[in-house]
Each structure stands twice: as C-alpha cells, then as structure tokens.
C-alpha cells in the first residue's frame, strides 16, 4: 500500500539479490540519491504523457530551425519525412488519434506553413536587396517582351 511522504507517494518494493548494490553504484556514478536513480529509471519506461498536438507543433518548430542551417542530404530527408508524417496525420491518415488531435495538428501545420512562406519571402527580399538592381535581369520575360527581341 502506498503512503504519502515529502509530498510524494511512497511505495515499498522487494528487490532481487544484488539489485540494491547496482542501484547504489549507478546513483553514485550519476551523483544522485538511490531514490532519484530509481525514479530516473522508471521515467524511461513510464514517461509522462504529452499533448500530441503540442509535440507536433514543437517538431515543426524544430524542422523550421533545421531549415535555417546549412543542410545535408540527411537533414533534408529528416525534414521531408517530418513534413510528410505530420501532413498525413493532419489529413486523417492516423485515424486512431481522433478528430481533436488531428485538428490541433492541422492548426500547427497551418501556422508552420505561414512561417515557412514568411521565411521564404524574407530570403527572396534579402537576395533582391543583396543583388541590387541586378535581380531584374534574372526574371523571366513576359510573353509580350519575348516577341520584341
């Protein structure tokens, strides 16, 4: 039976022979109490639940940040896979998540796309500023102008 102590629930458990010593050694190695070591180990196997929508929004922020870095093929592939997965979830390809979660993800995806478009526009304007008047030389000619040459 669990009891309260120090604002946390206390549980008495039986440990197999030698496990207490292994926990003590690990706790010393990590500079924490045996209790903290046990809790850290339990957190690995029983993590606190998170909001799926918030998690996806955080991943989209991470993807946006990665796009600002000099990229490699593996980073590009990771970003593409994240985008594909999140878009699939937003469009109902993971029905077990339910409508509320899908809606949260769709909203996060929309916000991310708005930032992506804004980031692209900022890069284009920066390129235009850096290029000065020369950028106009790189624009395709309109059909009317092509006939005049």
GROMACS .gro file of N, CA, C and O in nm, residues 15-65:
model
  204
   15UNK      N    1   1.345  -0.602  -0.386
   15UNK     CA    2   1.444  -0.604  -0.493
   15UNK      C    3   1.513  -0.740  -0.495
   15UNK      O    4   1.542  -0.797  -0.389
   16UNK      N    5   1.544  -0.789  -0.613
   16UNK     CA    6   1.621  -0.914  -0.620
   16UNK      C    7   1.760  -0.895  -0.561
   16UNK      O    8   1.811  -0.782  -0.554
   17UNK      N    9   1.822  -1.005  -0.522
   17UNK     CA   10   1.957  -1.001  -0.465
   17UNK      C   11   2.051  -0.926  -0.559
   17UNK      O   12   2.052  -0.949  -0.680
   18UNK      N   13   2.128  -0.835  -0.503
   18UNK     CA   14   2.230  -0.761  -0.578
   18UNK      C   15   2.180  -0.634  -0.645
   18UNK      O   16   2.260  -0.548  -0.683
   19UNK      N   17   2.048  -0.619  -0.664
   19UNK     CA   18   1.998  -0.500  -0.735
   19UNK      C   19   2.019  -0.372  -0.654
   19UNK      O   20   2.051  -0.267  -0.711
   20UNK      N   21   2.003  -0.379  -0.523
   20UNK     CA   22   2.023  -0.260  -0.441
   20UNK      C   23   2.165  -0.206  -0.460
   20UNK      O   24   2.185  -0.086  -0.472
   21UNK      N   25   2.262  -0.297  -0.463
   21UNK     CA   26   2.402  -0.255  -0.483
   21UNK      C   27   2.421  -0.193  -0.622
   21UNK      O   28   2.493  -0.095  -0.638
   22UNK      N   29   2.357  -0.251  -0.724
   22UNK     CA   30   2.369  -0.196  -0.859
   22UNK      C   31   2.307  -0.056  -0.866
   22UNK      O   32   2.360   0.033  -0.932
   23UNK      N   33   2.195  -0.038  -0.797
   23UNK     CA   34   2.131   0.094  -0.794
   23UNK      C   35   2.222   0.194  -0.723
   23UNK      O   36   2.239   0.308  -0.768
   24UNK      N   37   2.281   0.152  -0.611
   24UNK     CA   38   2.370   0.240  -0.534
   24UNK      C   39   2.488   0.284  -0.620
   24UNK      O   40   2.523   0.403  -0.625
   25UNK      N   41   2.550   0.190  -0.692
   25UNK     CA   42   2.665   0.221  -0.778
   25UNK      C   43   2.624   0.319  -0.889
   25UNK      O   44   2.694   0.417  -0.916
   26UNK      N   45   2.510   0.294  -0.951
   26UNK     CA   46   2.462   0.383  -1.058
   26UNK      C   47   2.432   0.522  -1.002
   26UNK      O   48   2.464   0.624  -1.065
   27UNK      N   49   2.372   0.527  -0.883
   27UNK     CA   50   2.339   0.656  -0.822
   27UNK      C   51   2.466   0.736  -0.792
   27UNK      O   52   2.472   0.857  -0.818
   28UNK      N   53   2.567   0.669  -0.740
   28UNK     CA   54   2.694   0.737  -0.712
   28UNK      C   55   2.758   0.788  -0.841
   28UNK      O   56   2.809   0.900  -0.847
   29UNK      N   57   2.752   0.705  -0.944
   29UNK     CA   58   2.809   0.742  -1.074
   29UNK      C   59   2.741   0.868  -1.130
   29UNK      O   60   2.807   0.955  -1.188
   30UNK      N   61   2.609   0.879  -1.111
   30UNK     CA   62   2.534   0.992  -1.164
   30UNK      C   63   2.520   1.107  -1.064
   30UNK      O   64   2.457   1.209  -1.096
   31UNK      N   65   2.575   1.089  -0.945
   31UNK     CA   66   2.572   1.196  -0.845
   31UNK      C   67   2.433   1.226  -0.790
   31UNK      O   68   2.399   1.343  -0.770
   32UNK      N   69   2.354   1.123  -0.769
   32UNK     CA   70   2.221   1.144  -0.715
   32UNK      C   71   2.187   1.036  -0.613
   32UNK      O   72   2.260   0.938  -0.599
   33UNK      N   73   2.077   1.054  -0.544
   33UNK     CA   74   2.036   0.957  -0.443
   33UNK      C   75   1.986   0.829  -0.510
   33UNK      O   76   1.955   0.829  -0.631
   34UNK      N   77   1.977   0.724  -0.432
   34UNK     CA   78   1.923   0.599  -0.487
   34UNK      C   79   1.779   0.619  -0.531
   34UNK      O   80   1.737   0.566  -0.635
   35UNK      N   81   1.702   0.695  -0.453
   35UNK     CA   82   1.563   0.722  -0.490
   35UNK      C   83   1.557   0.794  -0.626
   35UNK      O   84   1.480   0.756  -0.713
   36UNK      N   85   1.641   0.896  -0.643
   36UNK     CA   86   1.643   0.971  -0.770
   36UNK      C   87   1.685   0.880  -0.885
   36UNK      O   88   1.633   0.892  -0.997
   37UNK      N   89   1.776   0.789  -0.860
   37UNK     CA   90   1.820   0.694  -0.963
   37UNK      C   91   1.706   0.602  -1.005
   37UNK      O   92   1.684   0.576  -1.123
   38UNK      N   93   1.631   0.552  -0.906
   38UNK     CA   94   1.517   0.464  -0.935
   38UNK      C   95   1.410   0.541  -1.012
   38UNK      O   96   1.356   0.491  -1.112
   39UNK      N   97   1.381   0.663  -0.970
   39UNK     CA   98   1.280   0.744  -1.039
   39UNK      C   99   1.324   0.772  -1.183
   39UNK      O  100   1.244   0.763  -1.276
   40UNK      N  101   1.452   0.803  -1.204
   40UNK     CA  102   1.503   0.828  -1.340
   40UNK      C  103   1.486   0.704  -1.427
   40UNK      O  104   1.447   0.715  -1.545
   41UNK      N  105   1.516   0.587  -1.371
   41UNK     CA  106   1.499   0.462  -1.447
   41UNK      C  107   1.352   0.437  -1.479
   41UNK      O  108   1.318   0.395  -1.591
   42UNK      N  109   1.264   0.464  -1.384
   42UNK     CA  110   1.121   0.445  -1.409
   42UNK      C  111   1.068   0.542  -1.513
   42UNK      O  112   0.980   0.507  -1.593
   43UNK      N  113   1.120   0.665  -1.514
   43UNK     CA  114   1.076   0.766  -1.612
   43UNK      C  115   1.105   0.720  -1.755
   43UNK      O  116   1.031   0.754  -1.848
   44UNK      N  117   1.213   0.643  -1.774
   44UNK     CA  118   1.245   0.593  -1.907
   44UNK      C  119   1.136   0.499  -1.956
   44UNK      O  120   1.094   0.504  -2.072
   45UNK      N  121   1.086   0.414  -1.869
   45UNK     CA  122   0.987   0.314  -1.908
   45UNK      C  123   0.843   0.360  -1.892
   45UNK      O  124   0.753   0.303  -1.954
   46UNK      N  125   0.821   0.462  -1.809
   46UNK     CA  126   0.687   0.514  -1.786
   46UNK      C  127   0.687   0.666  -1.797
   46UNK      O  128   0.663   0.738  -1.699
   47UNK      N  129   0.716   0.719  -1.918
   47UNK     CA  130   0.725   0.865  -1.932
   47UNK      C  131   0.589   0.931  -1.912
   47UNK      O  132   0.484   0.870  -1.934
   48UNK      N  133   0.595   1.057  -1.871
   48UNK     CA  134   0.472   1.135  -1.853
   48UNK      C  135   0.408   1.157  -1.989
   48UNK      O  136   0.477   1.187  -2.088
   49UNK      N  137   0.278   1.140  -2.000
   49UNK     CA  138   0.211   1.162  -2.129
   49UNK      C  139   0.226   1.308  -2.173
   49UNK      O  140   0.240   1.398  -2.091
   50UNK      N  141   0.224   1.330  -2.304
   50UNK     CA  142   0.233   1.466  -2.356
   50UNK      C  143   0.118   1.489  -2.453
   50UNK      O  144   0.058   1.396  -2.504
   51UNK      N  145   0.089   1.614  -2.476
   51UNK     CA  146  -0.012   1.652  -2.574
   51UNK      C  147   0.047   1.626  -2.713
   51UNK      O  148   0.151   1.681  -2.749
   52UNK      N  149  -0.021   1.542  -2.790
   52UNK     CA  150   0.028   1.509  -2.923
   52UNK      C  151   0.035   1.633  -3.010
   52UNK      O  152   0.132   1.654  -3.082
   53UNK      N  153  -0.067   1.718  -3.000
   53UNK     CA  154  -0.067   1.841  -3.079
   53UNK      C  155   0.050   1.931  -3.046
   53UNK      O  156   0.114   1.987  -3.134
   54UNK      N  157   0.081   1.945  -2.915
   54UNK     CA  158   0.195   2.027  -2.874
   54UNK      C  159   0.324   1.965  -2.924
   54UNK      O  160   0.415   2.035  -2.969
   55UNK      N  161   0.335   1.835  -2.916
   55UNK     CA  162   0.456   1.766  -2.960
   55UNK      C  163   0.479   1.790  -3.109
   55UNK      O  164   0.591   1.818  -3.152
   56UNK      N  165   0.374   1.781  -3.188
   56UNK     CA  166   0.385   1.804  -3.332
   56UNK      C  167   0.423   1.949  -3.359
   56UNK      O  168   0.509   1.977  -3.443
   57UNK      N  169   0.364   2.043  -3.285
   57UNK     CA  170   0.399   2.184  -3.302
   57UNK      C  171   0.547   2.205  -3.271
   57UNK      O  172   0.617   2.277  -3.343
   58UNK      N  173   0.597   2.140  -3.165
   58UNK     CA  174   0.739   2.150  -3.130
   58UNK      C  175   0.827   2.093  -3.241
   58UNK      O  176   0.932   2.149  -3.274
   59UNK      N  177   0.784   1.980  -3.301
   59UNK     CA  178   0.860   1.922  -3.412
   59UNK      C  179   0.864   2.014  -3.533
   59UNK      O  180   0.966   2.025  -3.601
   60UNK      N  181   0.754   2.082  -3.558
   60UNK     CA  182   0.750   2.176  -3.670
   60UNK      C  183   0.844   2.293  -3.646
   60UNK      O  184   0.910   2.339  -3.739
   61UNK      N  185   0.850   2.340  -3.522
   61UNK     CA  186   0.944   2.448  -3.489
   61UNK      C  187   1.087   2.398  -3.511
   61UNK      O  188   1.172   2.469  -3.567
   62UNK      N  189   1.115   2.275  -3.469
   62UNK     CA  190   1.247   2.216  -3.489
   62UNK      C  191   1.279   2.206  -3.638
   62UNK      O  192   1.389   2.241  -3.681
   63UNK      N  193   1.184   2.161  -3.717
   63UNK     CA  194   1.206   2.150  -3.862
   63UNK      C  195   1.235   2.286  -3.923
   63UNK      O  196   1.323   2.300  -4.007
   64UNK      N  197   1.162   2.389  -3.878
   64UNK     CA  198   1.186   2.524  -3.930
   64UNK      C  199   1.327   2.570  -3.894
   64UNK      O  200   1.397   2.629  -3.975
   65UNK      N  201   1.370   2.539  -3.771
   65UNK     CA  202   1.506   2.575  -3.730
   65UNK      C  203   1.610   2.502  -3.812
   65UNK      O  204   1.712   2.560  -3.850
   0.00000   0.00000   0.00000
